[in-house]
C-alpha angles and dihedrals in degrees: 000000000000092000088062091056094068115108092223094050106136118264102019112125119199106239104172140012139185107186097186087060098034088236120155129175119196128185127201121197130206126216108249096012133086091200109104136201113235126197124182124180133181140165105252118203093217131092114272094231090055089052088052092050092048095052091049101042104090096181091054088048092062088064096055109023103079092184095058110102096166137353128175142159114248104179139002115218100183134321094296104033133056142154120244147171126229123183111198125203116225126196116270130292090026119093119251119248134216136200133207104198142178108220132199133184141189133187116185117241090248092048094235100118138026139181126200115183142162145187129189128258140181119250113195094211091053111055123172113298125233113266092009124100115225104225124195131229110201090182129342127168156145129231128183138178128191120252131180089260100039125291144321106237131196134188124196130181142162112179142155111221089187122201126091098317115125111241092231091059092047090055090050092052092046094050090052094038101053096067089043087056092052093051092047091050090050093048092045091052092050087058100038101087093058089046096045092050087067097041117058095307094191096044109102110137093177087068097031112040093191088070093064109124115249092228090074105082123220114247098229120207089250086060098053090105090072086073116065136179122256150300118070113143140180123243120244089253091058094054112080105193128139122256124282102268095054090041091054094049092050094046093048093053087048089054092049088053093050089049090056093045087058099046 
């Protein structure tokens, strides 16, 4: 994962840059596939540990992530790995997407660097839901390292949102959406301290594993067969999404909104 963060990693092409905000967006294409790998980085004027807390705190995320409809931990694997569910709102008339992901995280001993990353898995007990498209994260993650003025933050993702969306349109939306996400994370981090002071300020199970709720079961080694590798897909008949012209218009409007959010 860290190798992919290098600006000189082979194959990445710089697609957008805002020098005043030190924002860059790269795209890497793969032969024979229309699913691209996106990378966006920026200098955030907020402390690294606060960003780490914001990305872990699902309760707080519900206050700033307008696209999150549902998020829950399904299983703990150990103190730095779990399996979770995320349901994402998409603009009408597009169909909402959900993910079942295995997530891993690392915070360096000196607290100067972190990685949070995930990839999709198949959970036997949680098949695709009716009227929701099961999307796939091949690799999605965040990396940050402390700087004198805050932290240098990078977001990386390669995902297939499935459905009838043309892949070129998904690529346009992701290129617009990556900088918007970075801006949202910075704003959310700026507001986190005030919010957290009123919402269980000492409760941070991602830092203190003993605080994990007993309601989230451990995934014992004997139960690893519950989590399977991809793929598991829905048939065309199971996916209820408008025809292409209506989809394109809705997604272009969504992309325009993301571009405004990032400006």
